[in-house]
Amino acid sequence: MRRNVKYLLFFSVSWMFVVVYYLQSIKDPLSPKADEHRALRLKDTLRSLHSDNEMFVNYAASEFSTTTNATNSNKVDVRYFDESAYLERGALRPGQDPYESNKYNQAASDNTPTNRDVPDTRHPSCTQHGAWRDLPPTSVIITFHNEARSALLRTVVSIINRTPAHLLKEIILVDDFSDTPSDGEELERIEK
């Protein structure tokens, strides 16, 4: 009986030491990190490595493009995009059912701010890993069909604001025969 108590006591104490050591080795996910925004800075080496690839992709896009691209003089920063005028053209009419066209509450979607705080749901060890820092730039393709303008604009703004600049090459909007093709065409004016 005494031998079992000794083993149980030894096992309990050693288990507590293991737990304390493990908890001490994990960094606090809420503490500010010095290199947290390091990934937002452009790297010259990444630009030089992918410049040849970008020329090929730009050539291919110009060859097979079926939509008219906005010229650089018409481009506007996302901060200066006239959000209210864009949303007003797709707003609900008085008495219209908010669930009718999109099968979700368009009135609530229209009232949700486009640049809202979205919590970071990644595991703390994923934020510390840093493997995403050296990835090549990517294109984001958004396919939509009769999407509410507020949801479409919120998606584009979230991508621009939350993706590190060196990882986002372009955003491609693919309109899948919507009733109002101007929904996506007006968003082409937003500059990355």
Tab-separated table of C-alpha atoms in Angstrom:
chain	number	residue	atom	x	y	z
A	1	MET	CA	0.000	0.000	0.000
A	2	ARG	CA	2.796	2.449	0.915
A	3	ARG	CA	4.640	1.575	-2.253
A	4	ASN	CA	1.571	2.443	-4.361
A	5	VAL	CA	1.201	5.782	-2.567
A	6	LYS	CA	4.857	6.607	-3.267
A	7	TYR	CA	4.457	5.764	-6.950
A	8	LEU	CA	1.276	7.798	-7.175
A	9	LEU	CA	2.901	10.771	-5.442
A	10	PHE	CA	6.002	10.555	-7.660
A	11	PHE	CA	3.872	10.323	-10.810
A	12	SER	CA	1.705	13.295	-9.755
A	13	VAL	CA	4.656	15.545	-8.943
A	14	SER	CA	6.509	14.655	-12.138
A	15	TRP	CA	3.350	15.230	-14.178
A	16	MET	CA	2.966	18.682	-12.619
A	17	PHE	CA	6.558	19.548	-13.561
A	18	VAL	CA	5.926	18.469	-17.152
A	19	VAL	CA	2.769	20.590	-17.368
A	20	VAL	CA	4.486	23.657	-15.878
A	21	TYR	CA	7.456	23.269	-18.242
A	22	TYR	CA	5.148	22.951	-21.247
A	23	LEU	CA	3.135	26.017	-20.267
A	24	GLN	CA	6.302	28.058	-19.723
A	25	SER	CA	7.742	27.072	-23.095
A	26	ILE	CA	4.715	28.360	-25.008
A	27	LYS	CA	4.849	32.082	-25.653
A	28	ASP	CA	1.891	34.231	-24.747
A	29	PRO	CA	-0.159	34.706	-27.970
A	30	LEU	CA	-1.427	38.103	-26.784
A	31	SER	CA	2.002	39.611	-26.211
A	32	PRO	CA	3.210	41.998	-28.916
A	33	LYS	CA	5.889	40.554	-31.138
A	34	ALA	CA	8.708	42.681	-32.514
A	35	ASP	CA	8.646	41.014	-35.918
A	36	GLU	CA	4.867	40.768	-36.289
A	37	HIS	CA	4.648	43.119	-39.269
A	38	ARG	CA	7.890	42.094	-40.908
A	39	ALA	CA	5.935	40.185	-43.563
A	40	LEU	CA	4.223	43.356	-44.698
A	41	ARG	CA	7.482	44.758	-46.041
A	42	LEU	CA	8.329	43.991	-49.632
A	43	LYS	CA	11.410	41.957	-50.255
A	44	ASP	CA	13.580	42.890	-53.216
A	45	THR	CA	14.618	39.296	-53.687
A	46	LEU	CA	11.020	38.166	-54.093
A	47	ARG	CA	10.373	40.853	-56.669
A	48	SER	CA	13.391	39.873	-58.745
A	49	LEU	CA	12.593	36.164	-58.563
A	50	HIS	CA	9.041	36.571	-59.775
A	51	SER	CA	9.459	39.358	-62.344
A	52	ASP	CA	9.851	36.904	-65.249
A	53	ASN	CA	6.844	34.923	-64.061
A	54	GLU	CA	4.736	38.094	-63.833
A	55	MET	CA	5.565	39.049	-67.420
A	56	PHE	CA	4.359	35.647	-68.624
A	57	VAL	CA	1.151	35.848	-66.589
A	58	ASN	CA	0.450	39.417	-67.724
A	59	TYR	CA	0.965	38.396	-71.354
A	60	ALA	CA	-1.331	35.401	-70.937
A	61	ALA	CA	-3.962	37.505	-69.213
A	62	SER	CA	-3.906	40.100	-71.992
A	63	GLU	CA	-4.195	37.400	-74.654
A	64	PHE	CA	-7.188	35.654	-73.125
A	65	SER	CA	-8.938	38.542	-71.382
A	66	THR	CA	-12.569	39.013	-72.393
A	67	THR	CA	-13.351	41.951	-70.136
A	68	THR	CA	-12.219	45.523	-70.509
A	69	ASN	CA	-9.671	46.467	-67.888
A	70	ALA	CA	-9.776	49.873	-66.276
A	71	THR	CA	-6.832	52.070	-67.141
A	72	ASN	CA	-4.382	53.072	-64.451
A	73	SER	CA	-5.655	56.654	-64.513
A	74	ASN	CA	-9.115	55.430	-63.441
A	75	LYS	CA	-7.775	53.337	-60.558
A	76	VAL	CA	-8.545	54.528	-57.052
A	77	ASP	CA	-7.201	53.438	-53.668
A	78	VAL	CA	-9.605	51.367	-51.566
A	79	ARG	CA	-9.660	54.152	-48.954
A	80	TYR	CA	-11.016	56.641	-51.511
A	81	PHE	CA	-13.491	54.334	-53.249
A	82	ASP	CA	-17.021	55.788	-53.100
A	83	GLU	CA	-18.509	52.982	-51.052
A	84	SER	CA	-21.885	54.593	-50.368
A	85	ALA	CA	-22.571	55.331	-54.042
A	86	TYR	CA	-21.590	51.773	-55.003
A	87	LEU	CA	-23.828	50.230	-52.340
A	88	GLU	CA	-26.707	52.600	-53.077
A	89	ARG	CA	-27.093	51.248	-56.625
A	90	GLY	CA	-27.680	47.739	-55.256
A	91	ALA	CA	-29.681	48.661	-52.153
A	92	LEU	CA	-33.033	47.169	-51.253
A	93	ARG	CA	-36.137	49.061	-52.266
A	94	PRO	CA	-38.675	49.884	-49.530
A	95	GLY	CA	-40.918	46.889	-48.892
A	96	GLN	CA	-38.627	44.440	-50.709
A	97	ASP	CA	-37.961	41.128	-48.963
A	98	PRO	CA	-34.291	41.143	-47.821
A	99	TYR	CA	-34.058	37.353	-48.280
A	100	GLU	CA	-35.520	37.266	-51.801
A	101	SER	CA	-32.549	37.849	-54.080
A	102	ASN	CA	-29.607	36.411	-52.124
A	103	LYS	CA	-31.219	33.895	-49.745
A	104	TYR	CA	-29.612	35.722	-46.820
A	105	ASN	CA	-30.508	38.954	-45.075
A	106	GLN	CA	-29.293	41.618	-47.487
A	107	ALA	CA	-30.406	44.417	-45.150
A	108	ALA	CA	-28.086	43.105	-42.426
A	109	SER	CA	-25.314	42.668	-44.993
A	110	ASP	CA	-25.757	46.251	-46.206
A	111	ASN	CA	-25.531	47.537	-42.616
A	112	THR	CA	-22.329	45.604	-41.842
A	113	PRO	CA	-19.260	47.814	-42.329
A	114	THR	CA	-16.923	46.780	-45.131
A	115	ASN	CA	-13.774	47.325	-43.095
A	116	ARG	CA	-14.735	45.491	-39.928
A	117	ASP	CA	-12.546	43.763	-37.378
A	118	VAL	CA	-12.327	40.046	-38.062
A	119	PRO	CA	-10.753	37.989	-35.264
A	120	ASP	CA	-7.652	35.958	-36.054
A	121	THR	CA	-8.786	32.379	-35.447
A	122	ARG	CA	-5.454	30.745	-36.184
A	123	HIS	CA	-3.755	28.681	-33.525
A	124	PRO	CA	-1.010	30.718	-31.782
A	125	SER	CA	1.714	28.395	-33.059
A	126	CYS	CA	0.559	29.075	-36.637
A	127	THR	CA	1.080	32.809	-36.204
A	128	GLN	CA	4.604	32.193	-34.897
A	129	HIS	CA	5.574	29.722	-37.614
A	130	GLY	CA	6.300	32.339	-40.290
A	131	ALA	CA	6.429	29.937	-43.261
A	132	TRP	CA	4.069	32.234	-45.162
A	133	ARG	CA	6.689	34.999	-45.293
A	134	ASP	CA	8.628	33.480	-48.197
A	135	LEU	CA	5.710	32.341	-50.333
A	136	PRO	CA	5.358	33.563	-53.921
A	137	PRO	CA	2.656	36.131	-54.725
A	138	THR	CA	-0.752	34.747	-55.557
A	139	SER	CA	-3.936	35.719	-57.346
A	140	VAL	CA	-7.308	35.549	-55.621
A	141	ILE	CA	-10.217	34.522	-57.826
A	142	ILE	CA	-13.728	35.492	-56.706
A	143	THR	CA	-16.592	33.973	-58.666
A	144	PHE	CA	-19.991	35.533	-58.042
A	145	HIS	CA	-23.528	35.341	-59.400
A	146	ASN	CA	-26.121	37.943	-58.366
A	147	GLU	CA	-24.194	38.642	-55.170
A	148	ALA	CA	-25.199	41.554	-52.964
A	149	ARG	CA	-22.916	44.504	-53.601
A	150	SER	CA	-22.181	44.861	-49.896
A	151	ALA	CA	-20.941	41.268	-49.583
A	152	LEU	CA	-18.839	41.544	-52.738
A	153	LEU	CA	-17.251	44.828	-51.662
A	154	ARG	CA	-16.612	43.482	-48.146
A	155	THR	CA	-14.835	40.454	-49.642
A	156	VAL	CA	-12.573	42.575	-51.847
A	157	VAL	CA	-11.764	45.042	-49.054
A	158	SER	CA	-10.993	42.203	-46.617
A	159	ILE	CA	-8.596	40.602	-49.088
A	160	ILE	CA	-6.784	43.877	-49.749
A	161	ASN	CA	-6.543	44.869	-46.082
A	162	ARG	CA	-5.659	41.503	-44.561
A	163	THR	CA	-3.296	39.999	-47.107
A	164	PRO	CA	0.353	41.047	-46.906
A	165	ALA	CA	1.125	43.221	-49.933
A	166	HIS	CA	3.950	41.023	-51.195
A	167	LEU	CA	1.679	37.962	-51.258
A	168	LEU	CA	-1.222	39.518	-53.182
A	169	LYS	CA	-0.566	39.862	-56.890
A	170	GLU	CA	-4.096	40.484	-58.151
A	171	ILE	CA	-7.773	39.941	-57.452
A	172	ILE	CA	-9.741	38.447	-60.327
A	173	LEU	CA	-13.506	38.971	-60.259
A	174	VAL	CA	-15.418	36.461	-62.370
A	175	ASP	CA	-19.038	37.427	-62.985
A	176	ASP	CA	-21.017	34.242	-63.622
A	177	PHE	CA	-23.739	35.896	-65.749
A	178	SER	CA	-25.222	38.105	-63.048
A	179	ASP	CA	-28.313	40.159	-63.810
A	180	THR	CA	-26.309	43.355	-63.209
A	181	PRO	CA	-22.816	43.032	-64.710
A	182	SER	CA	-21.824	46.463	-63.379
A	183	ASP	CA	-21.436	44.967	-59.874
A	184	GLY	CA	-17.973	43.646	-60.693
A	185	GLU	CA	-17.035	46.218	-63.331
A	186	GLU	CA	-17.206	49.060	-60.823
A	187	LEU	CA	-14.924	47.182	-58.430
A	188	GLU	CA	-12.225	46.978	-61.136
A	189	ARG	CA	-11.395	50.595	-60.304
A	190	ILE	CA	-10.023	49.644	-56.870
A	191	GLU	CA	-6.255	49.570	-56.879
A	192	LYS	CA	-4.412	46.858	-54.999
